[in-house]
Amino acid sequence: MSTAIDLHGQVAFVTGSTRGIGKAIAAALHQAGASVAIVGRNAAQAAAVAAEFGERAAGVACDVADLGQVEAAIAEAEKALGPISILVNNAGLTRDNLLIRLGSEEWDQVLDANLKGAFHTTRTVIRGMMKRRAGRIINITSVVGLTGNKGQSNYAASKAGLIGFSKSVAKEYASRGILVNCVAPGFIETDMTAVLPQEAKDALLSQIALGRLGQPAEVAGAVLFLASDLARYVTGQVLVVDGGMVI
């Protein structure tokens, strides 16, 4: 088996890929030869990122919490690029608060985006993957889904739920050649961590064996592996990319 990663002929649909980790994932897949749908709620941003990538890229607007929008976006992406063979569920949001102060709306917003969104996209693409007897579904969860975190009961529940969802779908569709896995990032250097006070950053770094925050490209590398032939005997797993924070 070749150790080179070549995704030419593959079509990836990457949610939440207009910035941060999602954009890095889309870039890695595109550089490996895949055609990539850049998916975000803002149509102009999605189109701008697709233009950055050039050929084999298309921008698609979609709120993953809305099934109608998901179905339309996937149809649009497949019309532009071809049948989707790689689905990366990266879109998500946070609405942090202590449980006693957490409202139902904050709970629903996070669960709808982070968990129901993955349900919508997966159910929409899986019929085509079943017919072709091939497909990769990679769900971006979080170490918080493994450990929990104060002030993030909604986020942790959504990410833990995504792990259980992935393992179940992996068991259901392995016989059809569809592999389903998770990548669980730790603390990654993004817009979200950039605004943390230095004291908070120092506290985080003290928990990480490698002593630094991760880079979006390092999460993208894990996704690239799972999307490739190198991972053709891997399904139902959670690949943790956290610098040794959760050991």
PDB file of C-alpha atoms in Angstrom:
ATOM      1  CA  MET A   1       0.000   0.000   0.000  1.00  0.00           C
ATOM      2  CA  SER A   2       1.309   3.429  -0.943  1.00  0.00           C
ATOM      3  CA  THR A   3       1.853   5.853   1.920  1.00  0.00           C
ATOM      4  CA  ALA A   4       1.209   8.872  -0.309  1.00  0.00           C
ATOM      5  CA  ILE A   5      -2.166  10.533   0.203  1.00  0.00           C
ATOM      6  CA  ASP A   6      -3.898  11.120  -3.113  1.00  0.00           C
ATOM      7  CA  LEU A   7      -7.543  12.217  -3.036  1.00  0.00           C
ATOM      8  CA  HIS A   8      -7.942  13.062  -6.731  1.00  0.00           C
ATOM      9  CA  GLY A   9     -11.437  12.065  -7.845  1.00  0.00           C
ATOM     10  CA  GLN A  10     -12.866  12.491  -4.334  1.00  0.00           C
ATOM     11  CA  VAL A  11     -15.402  15.181  -3.417  1.00  0.00           C
ATOM     12  CA  ALA A  12     -15.449  16.585   0.115  1.00  0.00           C
ATOM     13  CA  PHE A  13     -18.220  18.551   1.803  1.00  0.00           C
ATOM     14  CA  VAL A  14     -16.741  20.389   4.796  1.00  0.00           C
ATOM     15  CA  THR A  15     -19.146  22.263   7.063  1.00  0.00           C
ATOM     16  CA  GLY A  16     -17.975  25.341   8.941  1.00  0.00           C
ATOM     17  CA  SER A  17     -15.037  25.719   6.564  1.00  0.00           C
ATOM     18  CA  THR A  18     -14.897  29.469   5.988  1.00  0.00           C
ATOM     19  CA  ARG A  19     -12.321  29.950   8.765  1.00  0.00           C
ATOM     20  CA  GLY A  20     -10.296  28.319  11.515  1.00  0.00           C
ATOM     21  CA  ILE A  21     -10.082  24.548  11.795  1.00  0.00           C
ATOM     22  CA  GLY A  22     -12.671  23.962   9.083  1.00  0.00           C
ATOM     23  CA  LYS A  23     -10.790  26.053   6.546  1.00  0.00           C
ATOM     24  CA  ALA A  24      -7.547  24.235   7.378  1.00  0.00           C
ATOM     25  CA  ILE A  25      -9.285  20.890   6.862  1.00  0.00           C
ATOM     26  CA  ALA A  26     -10.724  21.989   3.522  1.00  0.00           C
ATOM     27  CA  ALA A  27      -7.288  23.251   2.444  1.00  0.00           C
ATOM     28  CA  ALA A  28      -5.583  19.972   3.345  1.00  0.00           C
ATOM     29  CA  LEU A  29      -8.139  17.901   1.443  1.00  0.00           C
ATOM     30  CA  HIS A  30      -7.933  20.237  -1.551  1.00  0.00           C
ATOM     31  CA  GLN A  31      -4.128  20.136  -1.593  1.00  0.00           C
ATOM     32  CA  ALA A  32      -4.319  16.325  -1.603  1.00  0.00           C
ATOM     33  CA  GLY A  33      -6.386  16.502  -4.802  1.00  0.00           C
ATOM     34  CA  ALA A  34      -9.994  16.401  -3.614  1.00  0.00           C
ATOM     35  CA  SER A  35     -12.658  18.725  -4.915  1.00  0.00           C
ATOM     36  CA  VAL A  36     -14.035  20.617  -1.939  1.00  0.00           C
ATOM     37  CA  ALA A  37     -17.328  22.315  -1.068  1.00  0.00           C
ATOM     38  CA  ILE A  38     -16.684  25.213   1.302  1.00  0.00           C
ATOM     39  CA  VAL A  39     -19.755  25.372   3.538  1.00  0.00           C
ATOM     40  CA  GLY A  40     -20.760  28.183   5.874  1.00  0.00           C
ATOM     41  CA  ARG A  41     -23.770  30.240   6.855  1.00  0.00           C
ATOM     42  CA  ASN A  42     -22.401  33.304   5.049  1.00  0.00           C
ATOM     43  CA  ALA A  43     -22.600  32.842   1.264  1.00  0.00           C
ATOM     44  CA  ALA A  44     -20.093  35.596   0.494  1.00  0.00           C
ATOM     45  CA  GLN A  45     -17.478  34.156   2.867  1.00  0.00           C
ATOM     46  CA  ALA A  46     -17.939  30.654   1.455  1.00  0.00           C
ATOM     47  CA  ALA A  47     -17.544  31.977  -2.093  1.00  0.00           C
ATOM     48  CA  ALA A  48     -14.448  33.978  -1.113  1.00  0.00           C
ATOM     49  CA  VAL A  49     -12.694  30.953   0.392  1.00  0.00           C
ATOM     50  CA  ALA A  50     -13.590  28.827  -2.631  1.00  0.00           C
ATOM     51  CA  ALA A  51     -12.098  31.543  -4.858  1.00  0.00           C
ATOM     52  CA  GLU A  52      -8.893  31.398  -2.781  1.00  0.00           C
ATOM     53  CA  PHE A  53      -8.664  27.672  -3.456  1.00  0.00           C
ATOM     54  CA  GLY A  54      -9.333  28.087  -7.188  1.00  0.00           C
ATOM     55  CA  GLU A  55     -10.219  25.054  -9.287  1.00  0.00           C
ATOM     56  CA  ARG A  56     -12.042  22.099  -7.705  1.00  0.00           C
ATOM     57  CA  ALA A  57     -13.709  24.278  -5.070  1.00  0.00           C
ATOM     58  CA  ALA A  58     -17.214  25.667  -4.663  1.00  0.00           C
ATOM     59  CA  GLY A  59     -18.751  27.874  -1.980  1.00  0.00           C
ATOM     60  CA  VAL A  60     -22.110  26.818  -0.560  1.00  0.00           C
ATOM     61  CA  ALA A  61     -24.273  28.642   1.988  1.00  0.00           C
ATOM     62  CA  CYS A  62     -25.965  26.506   4.611  1.00  0.00           C
ATOM     63  CA  ASP A  63     -27.170  26.515   8.207  1.00  0.00           C
ATOM     64  CA  VAL A  64     -26.703  22.861   9.154  1.00  0.00           C
ATOM     65  CA  ALA A  65     -29.439  23.074  11.782  1.00  0.00           C
ATOM     66  CA  ASP A  66     -31.978  23.532   8.945  1.00  0.00           C
ATOM     67  CA  LEU A  67     -32.621  20.270   7.071  1.00  0.00           C
ATOM     68  CA  GLY A  68     -34.026  22.037   4.013  1.00  0.00           C
ATOM     69  CA  GLN A  69     -30.897  24.158   3.699  1.00  0.00           C
ATOM     70  CA  VAL A  70     -28.682  21.088   4.125  1.00  0.00           C
ATOM     71  CA  GLU A  71     -30.470  19.179   1.378  1.00  0.00           C
ATOM     72  CA  ALA A  72     -30.284  22.174  -0.972  1.00  0.00           C
ATOM     73  CA  ALA A  73     -26.601  22.795  -0.209  1.00  0.00           C
ATOM     74  CA  ILE A  74     -25.621  19.169  -0.809  1.00  0.00           C
ATOM     75  CA  ALA A  75     -27.550  19.126  -4.092  1.00  0.00           C
ATOM     76  CA  GLU A  76     -25.796  22.349  -5.140  1.00  0.00           C
ATOM     77  CA  ALA A  77     -22.374  20.985  -4.192  1.00  0.00           C
ATOM     78  CA  GLU A  78     -22.929  17.723  -6.051  1.00  0.00           C
ATOM     79  CA  LYS A  79     -24.117  19.584  -9.141  1.00  0.00           C
ATOM     80  CA  ALA A  80     -20.922  21.678  -9.104  1.00  0.00           C
ATOM     81  CA  LEU A  81     -18.378  19.056  -8.060  1.00  0.00           C
ATOM     82  CA  GLY A  82     -19.856  15.560  -8.300  1.00  0.00           C
ATOM     83  CA  PRO A  83     -21.086  12.975  -5.772  1.00  0.00           C
ATOM     84  CA  ILE A  84     -19.873  13.582  -2.218  1.00  0.00           C
ATOM     85  CA  SER A  85     -17.492  10.867  -1.034  1.00  0.00           C
ATOM     86  CA  ILE A  86     -16.038  12.623   2.039  1.00  0.00           C
ATOM     87  CA  LEU A  87     -18.217  14.397   4.603  1.00  0.00           C
ATOM     88  CA  VAL A  88     -16.561  16.419   7.351  1.00  0.00           C
ATOM     89  CA  ASN A  89     -18.929  17.696  10.027  1.00  0.00           C
ATOM     90  CA  ASN A  90     -17.016  20.581  11.540  1.00  0.00           C
ATOM     91  CA  ALA A  91     -19.668  23.292  11.949  1.00  0.00           C
ATOM     92  CA  GLY A  92     -20.446  24.166  15.532  1.00  0.00           C
ATOM     93  CA  LEU A  93     -20.940  26.891  18.075  1.00  0.00           C
ATOM     94  CA  THR A  94     -20.673  27.561  21.786  1.00  0.00           C
ATOM     95  CA  ARG A  95     -23.079  29.246  24.194  1.00  0.00           C
ATOM     96  CA  ASP A  96     -21.193  28.798  27.459  1.00  0.00           C
ATOM     97  CA  ASN A  97     -22.795  29.234  30.853  1.00  0.00           C
ATOM     98  CA  LEU A  98     -23.060  27.478  34.182  1.00  0.00           C
ATOM     99  CA  LEU A  99     -25.939  25.011  34.216  1.00  0.00           C
ATOM    100  CA  ILE A 100     -28.055  27.024  36.646  1.00  0.00           C
ATOM    101  CA  ARG A 101     -27.871  30.023  34.288  1.00  0.00           C
ATOM    102  CA  LEU A 102     -28.156  28.062  31.055  1.00  0.00           C
ATOM    103  CA  GLY A 103     -31.365  28.752  29.175  1.00  0.00           C
ATOM    104  CA  SER A 104     -33.283  26.331  26.976  1.00  0.00           C
ATOM    105  CA  GLU A 105     -32.510  28.480  23.943  1.00  0.00           C
ATOM    106  CA  GLU A 106     -28.754  28.255  24.574  1.00  0.00           C
ATOM    107  CA  TRP A 107     -29.070  24.505  24.996  1.00  0.00           C
ATOM    108  CA  ASP A 108     -31.077  24.072  21.801  1.00  0.00           C
ATOM    109  CA  GLN A 109     -28.836  26.315  19.687  1.00  0.00           C
ATOM    110  CA  VAL A 110     -25.734  24.300  20.558  1.00  0.00           C
ATOM    111  CA  LEU A 111     -27.339  20.876  20.200  1.00  0.00           C
ATOM    112  CA  ASP A 112     -28.983  21.870  16.908  1.00  0.00           C
ATOM    113  CA  ALA A 113     -25.753  23.133  15.350  1.00  0.00           C
ATOM    114  CA  ASN A 114     -23.280  20.629  16.773  1.00  0.00           C
ATOM    115  CA  LEU A 115     -25.293  17.419  16.849  1.00  0.00           C
ATOM    116  CA  LYS A 116     -28.484  17.725  14.816  1.00  0.00           C
ATOM    117  CA  GLY A 117     -26.466  19.353  12.026  1.00  0.00           C
ATOM    118  CA  ALA A 118     -24.298  16.251  11.721  1.00  0.00           C
ATOM    119  CA  PHE A 119     -27.442  14.105  11.682  1.00  0.00           C
ATOM    120  CA  HIS A 120     -28.865  16.208   8.831  1.00  0.00           C
ATOM    121  CA  THR A 121     -25.761  16.083   6.641  1.00  0.00           C
ATOM    122  CA  THR A 122     -24.992  12.428   7.317  1.00  0.00           C
ATOM    123  CA  ARG A 123     -28.505  11.238   6.561  1.00  0.00           C
ATOM    124  CA  THR A 124     -28.548  13.291   3.370  1.00  0.00           C
ATOM    125  CA  VAL A 125     -25.270  11.982   1.908  1.00  0.00           C
ATOM    126  CA  ILE A 126     -25.428   8.402   3.130  1.00  0.00           C
ATOM    127  CA  ARG A 127     -27.827   7.083   0.480  1.00  0.00           C
ATOM    128  CA  GLY A 128     -25.423   8.006  -2.295  1.00  0.00           C
ATOM    129  CA  MET A 129     -22.507   6.519  -0.394  1.00  0.00           C
ATOM    130  CA  MET A 130     -24.481   3.312   0.109  1.00  0.00           C
ATOM    131  CA  LYS A 131     -25.166   3.014  -3.620  1.00  0.00           C
ATOM    132  CA  ARG A 132     -21.483   3.536  -4.408  1.00  0.00           C
ATOM    133  CA  ARG A 133     -20.476   1.277  -1.501  1.00  0.00           C
ATOM    134  CA  ALA A 134     -17.849   3.780  -0.406  1.00  0.00           C
ATOM    135  CA  GLY A 135     -17.615   6.887   1.743  1.00  0.00           C
ATOM    136  CA  ARG A 136     -15.832   8.603   4.596  1.00  0.00           C
ATOM    137  CA  ILE A 137     -17.613  10.535   7.318  1.00  0.00           C
ATOM    138  CA  ILE A 138     -15.388  12.422   9.750  1.00  0.00           C
ATOM    139  CA  ASN A 139     -16.989  14.233  12.664  1.00  0.00           C
ATOM    140  CA  ILE A 140     -15.106  16.931  14.555  1.00  0.00           C
ATOM    141  CA  THR A 141     -15.891  16.452  18.210  1.00  0.00           C
ATOM    142  CA  SER A 142     -13.781  17.767  21.124  1.00  0.00           C
ATOM    143  CA  VAL A 143     -11.825  16.623  24.146  1.00  0.00           C
ATOM    144  CA  VAL A 144     -14.614  18.342  26.094  1.00  0.00           C
ATOM    145  CA  GLY A 145     -16.898  15.563  24.841  1.00  0.00           C
ATOM    146  CA  LEU A 146     -14.582  13.098  26.601  1.00  0.00           C
ATOM    147  CA  THR A 147     -13.883  14.977  29.824  1.00  0.00           C
ATOM    148  CA  GLY A 148     -16.678  17.535  30.300  1.00  0.00           C
ATOM    149  CA  ASN A 149     -15.906  21.142  31.203  1.00  0.00           C
ATOM    150  CA  LYS A 150     -17.297  23.687  33.640  1.00  0.00           C
ATOM    151  CA  GLY A 151     -19.683  26.085  31.970  1.00  0.00           C
ATOM    152  CA  GLN A 152     -20.029  23.917  28.878  1.00  0.00           C
ATOM    153  CA  SER A 153     -22.632  21.294  29.712  1.00  0.00           C
ATOM    154  CA  ASN A 154     -24.471  21.999  26.445  1.00  0.00           C
ATOM    155  CA  TYR A 155     -21.288  21.916  24.335  1.00  0.00           C
ATOM    156  CA  ALA A 156     -19.953  18.806  26.094  1.00  0.00           C
ATOM    157  CA  ALA A 157     -23.288  17.032  25.648  1.00  0.00           C
ATOM    158  CA  SER A 158     -23.324  17.845  21.942  1.00  0.00           C
ATOM    159  CA  LYS A 159     -19.765  16.633  21.406  1.00  0.00           C
ATOM    160  CA  ALA A 160     -20.221  13.474  23.481  1.00  0.00           C
ATOM    161  CA  GLY A 161     -23.422  12.818  21.555  1.00  0.00           C
ATOM    162  CA  LEU A 162     -21.501  13.177  18.299  1.00  0.00           C
ATOM    163  CA  ILE A 163     -19.149  10.408  19.403  1.00  0.00           C
ATOM    164  CA  GLY A 164     -22.028   8.049  20.175  1.00  0.00           C
ATOM    165  CA  PHE A 165     -23.726   8.981  16.904  1.00  0.00           C
ATOM    166  CA  SER A 166     -20.515   8.266  14.954  1.00  0.00           C
ATOM    167  CA  LYS A 167     -19.965   4.864  16.550  1.00  0.00           C
ATOM    168  CA  SER A 168     -23.557   3.843  15.823  1.00  0.00           C
ATOM    169  CA  VAL A 169     -23.435   4.937  12.171  1.00  0.00           C
ATOM    170  CA  ALA A 170     -20.043   3.219  11.797  1.00  0.00           C
ATOM    171  CA  LYS A 171     -21.619  -0.069  12.888  1.00  0.00           C
ATOM    172  CA  GLU A 172     -24.663   0.384  10.653  1.00  0.00           C
ATOM    173  CA  TYR A 173     -22.794   1.102   7.415  1.00  0.00           C
ATOM    174  CA  ALA A 174     -19.414  -0.641   7.606  1.00  0.00           C
ATOM    175  CA  SER A 175     -20.793  -3.428   5.414  1.00  0.00           C
ATOM    176  CA  ARG A 176     -21.479  -0.809   2.726  1.00  0.00           C
ATOM    177  CA  GLY A 177     -17.895   0.414   2.694  1.00  0.00           C
ATOM    178  CA  ILE A 178     -18.645   3.598   4.666  1.00  0.00           C
ATOM    179  CA  LEU A 179     -16.149   4.462   7.396  1.00  0.00           C
ATOM    180  CA  VAL A 180     -17.173   6.842  10.178  1.00  0.00           C
ATOM    181  CA  ASN A 181     -14.687   8.336  12.629  1.00  0.00           C
ATOM    182  CA  CYS A 182     -14.194  11.322  14.926  1.00  0.00           C
ATOM    183  CA  VAL A 183     -11.361  13.749  15.476  1.00  0.00           C
ATOM    184  CA  ALA A 184     -11.310  15.306  18.944  1.00  0.00           C
ATOM    185  CA  PRO A 185      -9.206  18.473  19.047  1.00  0.00           C
ATOM    186  CA  GLY A 186      -7.931  19.911  22.283  1.00  0.00           C
ATOM    187  CA  PHE A 187      -7.171  23.618  22.561  1.00  0.00           C
ATOM    188  CA  ILE A 188      -6.261  24.905  19.120  1.00  0.00           C
ATOM    189  CA  GLU A 189      -4.936  28.341  18.196  1.00  0.00           C
ATOM    190  CA  THR A 190      -7.965  30.000  16.600  1.00  0.00           C
ATOM    191  CA  ASP A 191      -9.909  33.262  16.843  1.00  0.00           C
ATOM    192  CA  MET A 192     -11.645  31.827  19.916  1.00  0.00           C
ATOM    193  CA  THR A 193      -8.454  31.135  21.879  1.00  0.00           C
ATOM    194  CA  ALA A 194      -6.785  34.356  20.674  1.00  0.00           C
ATOM    195  CA  VAL A 195      -9.061  36.466  22.888  1.00  0.00           C
ATOM    196  CA  LEU A 196      -8.325  34.506  26.079  1.00  0.00           C
ATOM    197  CA  PRO A 197      -6.484  36.469  28.781  1.00  0.00           C
ATOM    198  CA  GLN A 198      -2.853  35.404  29.297  1.00  0.00           C
ATOM    199  CA  GLU A 199      -3.686  34.005  32.737  1.00  0.00           C
ATOM    200  CA  ALA A 200      -6.268  31.693  31.195  1.00  0.00           C
ATOM    201  CA  LYS A 201      -3.826  30.653  28.466  1.00  0.00           C
ATOM    202  CA  ASP A 202      -1.149  29.857  31.043  1.00  0.00           C
ATOM    203  CA  ALA A 203      -3.636  27.705  32.964  1.00  0.00           C
ATOM    204  CA  LEU A 204      -4.472  25.819  29.769  1.00  0.00           C
ATOM    205  CA  LEU A 205      -0.837  25.285  28.815  1.00  0.00           C
ATOM    206  CA  SER A 206      -0.106  23.778  32.212  1.00  0.00           C
ATOM    207  CA  GLN A 207      -2.553  20.951  31.362  1.00  0.00           C
ATOM    208  CA  ILE A 208      -0.980  20.157  27.968  1.00  0.00           C
ATOM    209  CA  ALA A 209       1.980  17.765  27.904  1.00  0.00           C
ATOM    210  CA  LEU A 210       3.484  19.430  24.827  1.00  0.00           C
ATOM    211  CA  GLY A 211       3.184  22.828  26.496  1.00  0.00           C
ATOM    212  CA  ARG A 212       1.573  24.669  23.591  1.00  0.00           C
ATOM    213  CA  LEU A 213      -1.716  25.155  21.800  1.00  0.00           C
ATOM    214  CA  GLY A 214      -2.338  23.131  18.672  1.00  0.00           C
ATOM    215  CA  GLN A 215      -2.481  24.506  15.149  1.00  0.00           C
ATOM    216  CA  PRO A 216      -5.494  24.106  12.826  1.00  0.00           C
ATOM    217  CA  ALA A 217      -3.246  22.314  10.323  1.00  0.00           C
ATOM    218  CA  GLU A 218      -2.496  19.647  12.939  1.00  0.00           C
ATOM    219  CA  VAL A 219      -6.197  18.828  13.228  1.00  0.00           C
ATOM    220  CA  ALA A 220      -6.426  18.875   9.435  1.00  0.00           C
ATOM    221  CA  GLY A 221      -3.652  16.283   9.259  1.00  0.00           C
ATOM    222  CA  ALA A 222      -5.703  13.860  11.329  1.00  0.00           C
ATOM    223  CA  VAL A 223      -8.715  14.379   9.067  1.00  0.00           C
ATOM    224  CA  LEU A 224      -6.553  13.886   5.981  1.00  0.00           C
ATOM    225  CA  PHE A 225      -5.357  10.552   7.373  1.00  0.00           C
ATOM    226  CA  LEU A 226      -8.898   9.355   8.081  1.00  0.00           C
ATOM    227  CA  ALA A 227     -10.040  10.416   4.609  1.00  0.00           C
ATOM    228  CA  SER A 228      -7.212   8.500   2.920  1.00  0.00           C
ATOM    229  CA  ASP A 229      -6.504   4.883   2.044  1.00  0.00           C
ATOM    230  CA  LEU A 230      -4.096   4.788   4.982  1.00  0.00           C
ATOM    231  CA  ALA A 231      -7.169   4.561   7.230  1.00  0.00           C
ATOM    232  CA  ARG A 232      -9.159   2.024   5.226  1.00  0.00           C
ATOM    233  CA  TYR A 233      -9.284  -0.380   8.222  1.00  0.00           C
ATOM    234  CA  VAL A 234     -10.265   2.308  10.742  1.00  0.00           C
ATOM    235  CA  THR A 235     -13.885   2.974  11.683  1.00  0.00           C
ATOM    236  CA  GLY A 236     -15.842   3.942  14.791  1.00  0.00           C
ATOM    237  CA  GLN A 237     -12.787   5.538  16.386  1.00  0.00           C
ATOM    238  CA  VAL A 238     -11.976   8.853  18.095  1.00  0.00           C
ATOM    239  CA  LEU A 239      -8.581  10.297  17.171  1.00  0.00           C
ATOM    240  CA  VAL A 240      -7.585  12.782  19.876  1.00  0.00           C
ATOM    241  CA  VAL A 241      -5.417  15.709  18.765  1.00  0.00           C
ATOM    242  CA  ASP A 242      -4.705  17.541  21.999  1.00  0.00           C
ATOM    243  CA  GLY A 243      -0.940  17.635  22.601  1.00  0.00           C
ATOM    244  CA  GLY A 244      -1.291  15.180  25.464  1.00  0.00           C
ATOM    245  CA  MET A 245      -3.897  17.067  27.444  1.00  0.00           C
ATOM    246  CA  VAL A 246      -6.144  14.041  28.004  1.00  0.00           C
ATOM    247  CA  ILE A 247      -3.917  11.080  28.799  1.00  0.00           C
TER     248      ILE A 247
END
